[in-house]
Amino acid sequence: MLVFDTICALASFPNKSALAIIRLSGKSAFDILKMIVKKNIDDFKPNSVKLLKLYDEDELLDEAIVTYFKGPNSYTGFDTVEFTTHGSMIIVNRLLEALVKNGARRAVKGEFSYQAYFNGKMDLLKAESINDLINANSIQASKLALKAMNGESSKYLDQIKDELLEDIANFEYFIEDQFVDDEETYQPVIDQVIDSLTKIEKSLKEKLIDLKLSNRKYGGYRICIVGKANVGKSTLLNALVKEDKAIVSAIPGTTRDVIEANIEIDGVKVTLIDTAGIRKSKNVVENIGIEKAKKEIKKADLILFLSDKKMSSTSEELAKLIRNKPIIKVKTKSDLNNSGDNDYDIQISALHYSLEPLKNLIKEKLNLVKTNDSIFLGEREEDYLTLILKLTSDAKKTLVDTRTIDISSDKIRLIIDKINEMKGCDKPQTMEDIYETLFSHFCLGK
């Protein structure tokens, strides 16, 4: 990526539609616009729109609505022009060719957001949350990404960093000053920093718990429907997705392959997996399906364990497969045999009764009832917060055990390094932050 190039790309769906949006961004964006119109547009005010005819030399390409943003007051921080054209891909491609002919370059993936990051319009956390929002595959995933995108994650990290910078500023004073051997003077400061690190440690632990749950919600859950042959697994899948996704028959072994279907439960994506009945079979094809079922059981977040008889009749092999997995024990066909067996978590009839009680039990097992979603999102953020928590705990332990300022100051400095790195700041930023905090305590005129 050459950040100072003027770049262009289709910003809407690459297929025939009513309208298409082409984005042009860079220092030459407005000059290139001038080259493809046949009228004087020097009066084109920033943050406004015009209906303009677009040309490739003398050939008319389209009549489009053109929006002009003057940098740095644009998404990318550079001058930006957006064309809303008719949605023919022929028009789109011809316009892009005209823009390239007049000095632009076709953008690569993520390059507009990279320009925005380069120009300080966003940090890495916001950039990643924008990508998460675009790739969200459920209502809840979209809400989580929007929450992460609103800047709260950066504010939270900045608050922690400010507290740590204050701690370092206090330590630096004693390291450089004659009071370094005066225990009565600096011991209360050490206690104060220990309290600060304890609060930060507690806050990070809570954020990590929320983040792990949010990441699971964003990615969605896999629920494996298992049980012996002909207990109603495919019937339940069809009832939950409200369509005939899986073939249902009274013949054992009808399902011979893994069948997947997606639903949303409280806005969270859930992938249901209908599996072959776990049993001994002489049929080669069915045995392949059974092996696939075993693999799916290992990957599942939750098992719906179906039986139309007593749970004690479960095969030893199946019982071993689902051991140590979150399980909901489901008694099926309860309209035919409403058992008093207490070994079930729930009794259902997929054909005749409401499945809302089962859905509520699924929400409870997956912890979807918890609403305190994280302001962070993504595996990268989870890894960084885990590391920052570890460094914070280490710094606190060192300070408690040794009560030495210089070693603890270095450890706190490392935490600030990781916070800046997480946000996408360069290495010298840490020292700049420390100096700024330290000298802000000086009186005016010094």
Short mmCIF file of C-alpha atoms in Angstrom, two decimals:
data_model
loop_
_atom_site.label_atom_id
_atom_site.label_comp_id
_atom_site.label_asym_id
_atom_site.label_seq_id
_atom_site.Cartn_x
_atom_site.Cartn_y
_atom_site.Cartn_z
CA MET A 1 0.00 0.00 0.00
CA LEU A 2 1.28 3.47 -0.94
CA VAL A 3 -0.77 5.68 1.35
CA PHE A 4 -0.24 8.89 -0.63
CA ASP A 5 -1.60 7.42 -3.89
CA THR A 6 -5.03 8.49 -5.00
CA ILE A 7 -7.09 5.31 -5.01
CA CYS A 8 -10.48 4.25 -6.33
CA ALA A 9 -12.79 1.25 -5.90
CA LEU A 10 -16.38 0.08 -5.98
CA ALA A 11 -17.73 0.50 -2.43
CA SER A 12 -21.10 -1.23 -2.96
CA PHE A 13 -22.03 -4.81 -3.86
CA PRO A 14 -20.29 -5.94 -7.08
CA ASN A 15 -23.37 -6.95 -9.01
CA LYS A 16 -26.22 -5.44 -10.98
CA SER A 17 -28.36 -3.20 -8.77
CA ALA A 18 -30.32 0.04 -8.88
CA LEU A 19 -27.32 2.09 -7.76
CA ALA A 20 -23.58 1.66 -7.30
CA ILE A 21 -21.13 3.67 -5.21
CA ILE A 22 -17.56 4.30 -6.38
CA ARG A 23 -15.12 5.93 -3.94
CA LEU A 24 -12.11 8.04 -4.96
CA SER A 25 -9.68 9.17 -2.24
CA GLY A 26 -6.34 10.95 -2.20
CA LYS A 27 -4.64 14.30 -2.70
CA SER A 28 -5.53 14.30 -6.43
CA ALA A 29 -9.17 13.24 -6.02
CA PHE A 30 -10.72 16.60 -6.86
CA ASP A 31 -8.32 17.21 -9.76
CA ILE A 32 -9.26 13.82 -11.24
CA LEU A 33 -12.95 14.68 -10.87
CA LYS A 34 -12.36 17.86 -12.88
CA MET A 35 -10.88 15.76 -15.69
CA ILE A 36 -13.99 13.60 -16.15
CA VAL A 37 -16.61 16.36 -16.18
CA LYS A 38 -17.24 18.90 -18.93
CA LYS A 39 -18.15 21.87 -16.75
CA ASN A 40 -16.43 24.17 -14.29
CA ILE A 41 -16.84 22.83 -10.76
CA ASP A 42 -14.63 25.26 -8.87
CA ASP A 43 -17.76 26.28 -6.93
CA PHE A 44 -18.21 22.68 -5.64
CA LYS A 45 -18.39 23.18 -1.88
CA PRO A 46 -17.08 20.44 0.45
CA ASN A 47 -19.70 18.19 2.08
CA SER A 48 -22.19 18.85 -0.69
CA VAL A 49 -23.53 17.00 -3.75
CA LYS A 50 -23.95 17.75 -7.44
CA LEU A 51 -25.64 15.95 -10.31
CA LEU A 52 -22.88 15.69 -12.92
CA LYS A 53 -22.36 14.04 -16.29
CA LEU A 54 -19.21 11.91 -16.29
CA TYR A 55 -17.03 11.43 -19.36
CA ASP A 56 -14.13 9.33 -20.57
CA GLU A 57 -12.55 11.94 -22.85
CA ASP A 58 -15.53 12.87 -25.10
CA GLU A 59 -17.65 9.78 -24.43
CA LEU A 60 -20.48 10.06 -21.88
CA LEU A 61 -20.24 7.39 -19.17
CA ASP A 62 -23.18 8.21 -16.91
CA GLU A 63 -25.05 10.95 -15.10
CA ALA A 64 -24.34 10.52 -11.41
CA ILE A 65 -24.75 12.12 -8.02
CA VAL A 66 -21.30 13.21 -6.87
CA THR A 67 -20.44 13.93 -3.23
CA TYR A 68 -17.27 15.82 -2.36
CA PHE A 69 -15.49 15.74 1.01
CA LYS A 70 -12.49 17.98 1.61
CA GLY A 71 -9.67 16.45 3.65
CA PRO A 72 -9.08 16.17 6.52
CA ASN A 73 -12.86 16.25 7.08
CA SER A 74 -13.51 12.95 5.34
CA TYR A 75 -13.55 9.26 6.21
CA THR A 76 -9.98 8.77 4.95
CA GLY A 77 -8.58 12.16 5.95
CA PHE A 78 -7.74 12.86 2.29
CA ASP A 79 -9.91 14.62 -0.31
CA THR A 80 -12.65 12.14 -1.17
CA VAL A 81 -15.17 11.97 -4.02
CA GLU A 82 -18.02 9.45 -4.05
CA PHE A 83 -19.97 8.71 -7.22
CA THR A 84 -23.49 7.28 -6.96
CA THR A 85 -24.03 5.87 -10.45
CA HIS A 86 -26.59 3.62 -12.05
CA GLY A 87 -25.95 0.06 -10.93
CA SER A 88 -24.71 -1.51 -14.14
CA MET A 89 -21.32 -3.17 -13.71
CA ILE A 90 -20.46 -1.98 -17.23
CA ILE A 91 -20.85 1.62 -16.06
CA VAL A 92 -18.90 0.88 -12.88
CA ASN A 93 -15.97 -0.68 -14.71
CA ARG A 94 -15.83 2.07 -17.36
CA LEU A 95 -15.83 4.79 -14.69
CA LEU A 96 -13.07 3.04 -12.73
CA GLU A 97 -11.03 2.76 -15.95
CA ALA A 98 -11.52 6.50 -16.56
CA LEU A 99 -10.38 7.34 -13.02
CA VAL A 100 -7.27 5.17 -13.42
CA LYS A 101 -6.55 6.73 -16.83
CA ASN A 102 -6.57 10.17 -15.16
CA GLY A 103 -4.17 9.35 -12.34
CA ALA A 104 -5.88 7.14 -9.77
CA ARG A 105 -4.95 3.59 -8.79
CA ARG A 106 -7.33 0.75 -8.00
CA ALA A 107 -7.43 0.22 -4.24
CA VAL A 108 -6.61 -3.07 -2.55
CA LYS A 109 -8.69 -4.51 0.29
CA GLY A 110 -8.89 -2.27 3.33
CA GLU A 111 -6.90 0.57 1.76
CA PHE A 112 -9.44 3.33 2.41
CA SER A 113 -9.53 2.41 6.10
CA TYR A 114 -5.73 2.27 6.09
CA GLN A 115 -5.67 5.86 4.82
CA ALA A 116 -8.05 6.77 7.67
CA TYR A 117 -5.75 5.06 10.19
CA PHE A 118 -2.67 6.76 8.72
CA ASN A 119 -4.34 10.18 9.00
CA GLY A 120 -5.41 9.60 12.61
CA LYS A 121 -9.11 9.31 11.80
CA MET A 122 -9.28 6.02 13.69
CA ASP A 123 -7.09 3.68 15.70
CA LEU A 124 -6.65 -0.05 15.11
CA LEU A 125 -9.49 -0.91 17.48
CA LYS A 126 -12.01 1.11 15.48
CA ALA A 127 -10.62 -0.17 12.17
CA GLU A 128 -11.08 -3.78 13.28
CA SER A 129 -14.59 -3.11 14.59
CA ILE A 130 -15.58 -1.64 11.20
CA ASN A 131 -14.48 -4.87 9.56
CA ASP A 132 -16.36 -6.86 12.22
CA LEU A 133 -19.51 -4.85 11.49
CA ILE A 134 -19.25 -5.54 7.75
CA ASN A 135 -18.78 -9.28 8.38
CA ALA A 136 -21.46 -9.61 11.07
CA ASN A 137 -23.71 -12.59 10.31
CA SER A 138 -26.46 -12.03 12.90
CA ILE A 139 -28.32 -9.19 14.62
CA GLN A 140 -26.39 -9.72 17.84
CA ALA A 141 -23.05 -9.79 15.98
CA SER A 142 -23.98 -6.47 14.35
CA LYS A 143 -24.84 -4.92 17.73
CA LEU A 144 -21.59 -6.14 19.26
CA ALA A 145 -19.55 -4.67 16.40
CA LEU A 146 -21.38 -1.34 16.64
CA LYS A 147 -20.69 -1.21 20.37
CA ALA A 148 -16.99 -1.87 19.76
CA MET A 149 -16.91 0.73 16.97
CA ASN A 150 -18.19 3.69 18.99
CA GLY A 151 -14.80 4.41 20.57
CA GLU A 152 -15.57 3.15 24.08
CA SER A 153 -12.77 0.56 23.90
CA SER A 154 -10.18 3.27 23.16
CA LYS A 155 -11.55 5.44 25.97
CA TYR A 156 -11.29 2.54 28.39
CA LEU A 157 -7.65 1.85 27.44
CA ASP A 158 -6.83 5.55 27.66
CA GLN A 159 -8.25 5.68 31.19
CA ILE A 160 -6.05 2.77 32.24
CA LYS A 161 -3.05 4.31 30.52
CA ASP A 162 -3.63 7.66 32.25
CA GLU A 163 -3.67 5.95 35.65
CA LEU A 164 -0.46 4.08 34.85
CA LEU A 165 1.20 7.24 33.58
CA GLU A 166 0.36 8.98 36.85
CA ASP A 167 1.94 6.06 38.72
CA ILE A 168 5.11 6.28 36.62
CA ALA A 169 5.25 10.06 37.00
CA ASN A 170 5.23 9.64 40.78
CA PHE A 171 7.92 6.94 40.60
CA GLU A 172 10.14 8.96 38.25
CA TYR A 173 10.15 11.82 40.73
CA PHE A 174 11.67 9.59 43.42
CA ILE A 175 14.08 7.85 41.06
CA GLU A 176 15.55 11.16 39.92
CA ASP A 177 15.27 12.98 43.25
CA GLN A 178 17.13 12.81 46.50
CA PHE A 179 14.16 11.25 48.29
CA VAL A 180 14.92 7.80 46.86
CA ASP A 181 16.32 6.68 50.24
CA ASP A 182 13.66 8.41 52.30
CA GLU A 183 11.29 5.50 53.05
CA GLU A 184 8.80 7.65 54.97
CA THR A 185 8.33 9.76 51.85
CA TYR A 186 8.01 7.14 49.14
CA GLN A 187 6.38 4.17 50.95
CA PRO A 188 2.89 5.79 50.85
CA VAL A 189 3.37 6.33 47.11
CA ILE A 190 4.14 2.62 46.68
CA ASP A 191 0.93 1.76 48.56
CA GLN A 192 -0.98 4.14 46.32
CA VAL A 193 0.40 2.50 43.15
CA ILE A 194 -0.39 -0.98 44.52
CA ASP A 195 -4.00 0.13 45.02
CA SER A 196 -4.05 1.53 41.48
CA LEU A 197 -2.72 -1.71 39.96
CA THR A 198 -5.20 -3.76 42.01
CA LYS A 199 -8.13 -1.76 40.62
CA ILE A 200 -6.81 -2.04 37.05
CA GLU A 201 -6.28 -5.79 37.49
CA LYS A 202 -9.86 -6.26 38.71
CA SER A 203 -11.26 -4.18 35.85
CA LEU A 204 -9.26 -6.10 33.22
CA LYS A 205 -10.45 -9.45 34.58
CA GLU A 206 -14.07 -8.32 34.26
CA LYS A 207 -13.50 -6.99 30.74
CA LEU A 208 -11.89 -10.27 29.65
CA ILE A 209 -14.86 -12.30 30.90
CA ASP A 210 -17.22 -10.06 28.91
CA LEU A 211 -14.94 -10.14 25.86
CA LYS A 212 -14.78 -13.93 25.75
CA LEU A 213 -18.57 -14.11 25.87
CA SER A 214 -18.95 -11.40 23.21
CA ASN A 215 -16.53 -13.18 20.88
CA ARG A 216 -18.54 -16.37 21.23
CA LYS A 217 -21.77 -14.46 20.51
CA TYR A 218 -20.23 -12.75 17.48
CA GLY A 219 -18.98 -15.99 15.91
CA GLY A 220 -22.15 -17.89 16.79
CA TYR A 221 -22.59 -21.31 18.36
CA ARG A 222 -22.67 -24.85 17.03
CA ILE A 223 -25.32 -27.16 18.48
CA CYS A 224 -25.07 -30.84 17.67
CA ILE A 225 -28.26 -32.92 17.70
CA VAL A 226 -27.26 -36.45 18.64
CA GLY A 227 -28.87 -39.69 19.66
CA LYS A 228 -29.60 -43.17 18.45
CA ALA A 229 -31.11 -43.72 15.03
CA ASN A 230 -34.78 -42.77 14.60
CA VAL A 231 -35.22 -40.75 17.84
CA GLY A 232 -36.38 -37.63 15.98
CA LYS A 233 -33.18 -35.69 15.34
CA SER A 234 -34.10 -34.63 11.79
CA THR A 235 -37.68 -33.87 12.85
CA LEU A 236 -36.39 -31.51 15.54
CA LEU A 237 -33.99 -29.79 13.12
CA ASN A 238 -36.80 -29.21 10.62
CA ALA A 239 -39.09 -27.87 13.35
CA LEU A 240 -36.46 -25.42 14.65
CA VAL A 241 -35.59 -24.03 11.19
CA LYS A 242 -39.24 -24.21 10.08
CA GLU A 243 -38.49 -25.95 6.79
CA ASP A 244 -37.87 -29.49 5.53
CA LYS A 245 -34.09 -29.30 5.67
CA ALA A 246 -33.48 -32.92 6.55
CA ILE A 247 -35.17 -36.05 5.19
CA VAL A 248 -37.39 -37.71 7.76
CA SER A 249 -38.49 -41.33 7.62
CA ALA A 250 -39.19 -44.24 9.94
CA ILE A 251 -36.24 -46.12 8.49
CA PRO A 252 -33.24 -46.14 10.86
CA GLY A 253 -30.09 -44.69 9.27
CA THR A 254 -31.92 -42.26 6.96
CA THR A 255 -29.51 -39.45 7.86
CA ARG A 256 -26.12 -40.51 6.53
CA ASP A 257 -24.37 -37.17 6.30
CA VAL A 258 -24.02 -34.11 8.50
CA ILE A 259 -26.76 -31.58 7.77
CA GLU A 260 -26.32 -27.96 8.88
CA ALA A 261 -28.93 -25.23 9.22
CA ASN A 262 -28.70 -21.72 10.70
CA ILE A 263 -31.21 -20.03 12.96
CA GLU A 264 -31.07 -17.01 15.28
CA ILE A 265 -31.92 -17.25 18.96
CA ASP A 266 -32.30 -13.78 20.49
CA GLY A 267 -30.36 -12.40 17.53
CA VAL A 268 -27.42 -14.79 17.99
CA LYS A 269 -26.45 -17.08 15.11
CA VAL A 270 -26.83 -20.75 15.99
CA THR A 271 -25.76 -23.51 13.61
CA LEU A 272 -27.73 -26.71 14.15
CA ILE A 273 -26.06 -29.94 13.09
CA ASP A 274 -28.18 -33.00 12.43
CA THR A 275 -26.00 -36.10 12.69
CA ALA A 276 -26.27 -39.74 11.77
CA GLY A 277 -27.44 -41.99 14.58
CA ILE A 278 -24.48 -43.41 16.48
CA ARG A 279 -24.78 -47.16 16.06
CA LYS A 280 -22.97 -50.16 14.58
CA SER A 281 -23.72 -50.51 10.88
CA LYS A 282 -22.53 -52.65 8.02
CA ASN A 283 -23.37 -49.93 5.51
CA VAL A 284 -20.18 -48.21 4.29
CA VAL A 285 -21.90 -44.89 3.49
CA GLU A 286 -23.70 -44.77 6.84
CA ASN A 287 -20.44 -45.48 8.66
CA ILE A 288 -18.84 -42.47 6.94
CA GLY A 289 -21.75 -40.35 8.23
CA ILE A 290 -21.29 -41.76 11.74
CA GLU A 291 -17.59 -40.81 11.72
CA LYS A 292 -18.51 -37.28 10.61
CA ALA A 293 -21.05 -37.12 13.44
CA LYS A 294 -18.35 -37.99 15.98
CA LYS A 295 -16.15 -35.14 14.70
CA GLU A 296 -19.04 -32.67 14.91
CA ILE A 297 -19.77 -33.72 18.50
CA LYS A 298 -16.19 -32.84 19.47
CA LYS A 299 -16.49 -29.36 17.91
CA ALA A 300 -19.95 -28.53 19.27
CA ASP A 301 -20.59 -25.84 21.89
CA LEU A 302 -23.71 -27.64 23.07
CA ILE A 303 -25.19 -31.12 22.63
CA LEU A 304 -28.91 -31.75 22.29
CA PHE A 305 -28.98 -35.36 23.40
CA LEU A 306 -32.21 -36.92 22.13
CA SER A 307 -33.87 -40.12 23.26
CA ASP A 308 -37.41 -41.46 23.05
CA LYS A 309 -36.72 -43.98 25.81
CA LYS A 310 -34.87 -43.96 29.11
CA MET A 311 -31.50 -42.20 29.09
CA SER A 312 -30.00 -45.29 30.69
CA SER A 313 -30.48 -47.07 27.36
CA THR A 314 -27.80 -44.86 25.74
CA SER A 315 -25.01 -46.77 24.07
CA GLU A 316 -21.65 -46.76 25.83
CA GLU A 317 -19.92 -45.28 22.75
CA LEU A 318 -22.32 -42.33 22.53
CA ALA A 319 -22.15 -41.71 26.28
CA LYS A 320 -18.35 -41.54 26.02
CA LEU A 321 -18.49 -39.09 23.10
CA ILE A 322 -20.68 -36.55 24.89
CA ARG A 323 -18.96 -36.83 28.26
CA ASN A 324 -17.63 -33.48 29.51
CA LYS A 325 -19.67 -31.55 26.92
CA PRO A 326 -22.49 -29.10 27.80
CA ILE A 327 -25.64 -31.20 27.30
CA ILE A 328 -29.39 -30.78 27.26
CA LYS A 329 -31.07 -34.15 27.69
CA VAL A 330 -34.20 -34.12 25.53
CA LYS A 331 -37.03 -36.64 25.72
CA THR A 332 -38.63 -36.72 22.25
CA LYS A 333 -42.09 -37.87 21.07
CA SER A 334 -43.62 -36.89 24.41
CA ASP A 335 -47.04 -36.69 22.71
CA LEU A 336 -46.83 -40.49 22.33
CA ASN A 337 -45.13 -41.30 25.61
CA ASN A 338 -45.14 -38.63 28.32
CA SER A 339 -42.63 -40.23 30.63
CA GLY A 340 -42.18 -39.44 34.29
CA ASP A 341 -38.45 -40.08 33.91
CA ASN A 342 -36.54 -37.42 35.89
CA ASP A 343 -33.33 -38.05 33.96
CA TYR A 344 -34.41 -35.60 31.23
CA ASP A 345 -33.90 -31.84 31.22
CA ILE A 346 -36.93 -31.33 29.00
CA GLN A 347 -39.61 -33.32 27.19
CA ILE A 348 -40.77 -32.20 23.72
CA SER A 349 -42.84 -33.11 20.74
CA ALA A 350 -41.27 -31.43 17.71
CA LEU A 351 -44.44 -32.03 15.68
CA HIS A 352 -47.14 -30.99 18.14
CA TYR A 353 -45.79 -28.76 20.97
CA SER A 354 -44.08 -25.36 21.11
CA LEU A 355 -40.28 -25.45 21.13
CA GLU A 356 -39.93 -22.15 23.05
CA PRO A 357 -39.14 -23.95 26.34
CA LEU A 358 -36.29 -25.76 24.55
CA LYS A 359 -35.01 -22.49 23.07
CA ASN A 360 -35.06 -20.88 26.52
CA LEU A 361 -33.05 -23.79 27.90
CA ILE A 362 -30.54 -23.40 25.03
CA LYS A 363 -30.17 -19.68 25.86
CA GLU A 364 -29.53 -20.56 29.50
CA LYS A 365 -26.96 -23.24 28.67
CA LEU A 366 -25.10 -20.95 26.24
CA ASN A 367 -25.29 -18.06 28.71
CA LEU A 368 -27.11 -15.90 26.17
CA VAL A 369 -29.20 -14.38 28.97
CA LYS A 370 -26.12 -12.39 30.08
CA THR A 371 -26.39 -8.88 28.61
CA ASN A 372 -23.16 -7.18 29.76
CA ASP A 373 -21.48 -7.36 26.35
CA SER A 374 -17.89 -6.17 25.95
CA ILE A 375 -16.81 -2.90 24.34
CA PHE A 376 -14.00 -4.96 22.79
CA LEU A 377 -14.37 -7.59 20.09
CA GLY A 378 -12.03 -10.03 18.36
CA GLU A 379 -9.34 -12.58 19.10
CA ARG A 380 -6.58 -9.96 18.75
CA GLU A 381 -8.16 -7.82 21.49
CA GLU A 382 -8.64 -10.88 23.67
CA ASP A 383 -4.94 -11.82 23.31
CA TYR A 384 -3.78 -8.28 24.07
CA LEU A 385 -6.04 -7.85 27.11
CA THR A 386 -4.87 -11.23 28.43
CA LEU A 387 -1.25 -10.09 28.08
CA ILE A 388 -1.94 -6.66 29.62
CA LEU A 389 -3.67 -8.34 32.57
CA LYS A 390 -0.71 -10.69 33.05
CA LEU A 391 1.76 -7.78 32.97
CA THR A 392 -0.37 -5.81 35.43
CA SER A 393 -0.53 -8.73 37.86
CA ASP A 394 3.22 -9.21 37.51
CA ALA A 395 3.93 -5.51 38.15
CA LYS A 396 1.73 -5.53 41.23
CA LYS A 397 3.32 -8.71 42.62
CA THR A 398 6.82 -7.29 42.08
CA LEU A 399 5.88 -4.08 43.87
CA VAL A 400 4.26 -5.94 46.77
CA ASP A 401 7.17 -8.38 47.15
CA THR A 402 10.12 -6.02 46.65
CA ARG A 403 8.68 -2.53 47.21
CA THR A 404 11.30 -1.26 44.76
CA ILE A 405 10.44 1.70 42.56
CA ASP A 406 12.82 1.31 39.62
CA ILE A 407 11.98 -2.31 38.70
CA SER A 408 8.24 -1.70 39.13
CA SER A 409 8.44 1.46 37.02
CA ASP A 410 9.94 -0.54 34.14
CA LYS A 411 7.17 -3.12 34.39
CA ILE A 412 4.46 -0.45 34.32
CA ARG A 413 6.19 1.14 31.32
CA LEU A 414 5.87 -2.24 29.53
CA ILE A 415 2.10 -2.29 30.19
CA ILE A 416 1.77 1.15 28.58
CA ASP A 417 3.83 -0.13 25.62
CA LYS A 418 1.31 -2.94 25.08
CA ILE A 419 -1.68 -0.61 25.37
CA ASN A 420 -0.19 1.69 22.73
CA GLU A 421 0.66 -1.31 20.57
CA MET A 422 -2.90 -2.60 20.89
CA LYS A 423 -4.21 0.76 19.63
CA GLY A 424 -1.67 0.85 16.80
CA CYS A 425 0.58 3.60 18.21
CA ASP A 426 4.28 3.49 17.43
CA LYS A 427 6.94 2.60 20.03
CA PRO A 428 8.13 6.17 20.83
CA GLN A 429 4.55 7.04 21.85
CA THR A 430 5.10 5.48 25.30
CA MET A 431 7.99 7.82 26.16
CA GLU A 432 6.08 10.79 24.77
CA ASP A 433 3.11 9.89 27.00
CA ILE A 434 5.37 9.59 30.05
CA TYR A 435 7.14 12.91 29.44
CA GLU A 436 3.86 14.70 28.78
CA THR A 437 2.37 13.40 32.04
CA LEU A 438 5.52 14.09 34.04
CA PHE A 439 5.98 17.69 32.90
CA SER A 440 2.28 18.49 33.20
CA HIS A 441 2.83 18.49 36.96
CA PHE A 442 5.25 21.45 36.66
CA CYS A 443 3.92 24.88 37.51
CA LEU A 444 3.15 27.40 34.74
CA GLY A 445 6.29 29.21 33.53
CA LYS A 446 8.76 26.44 34.48
#
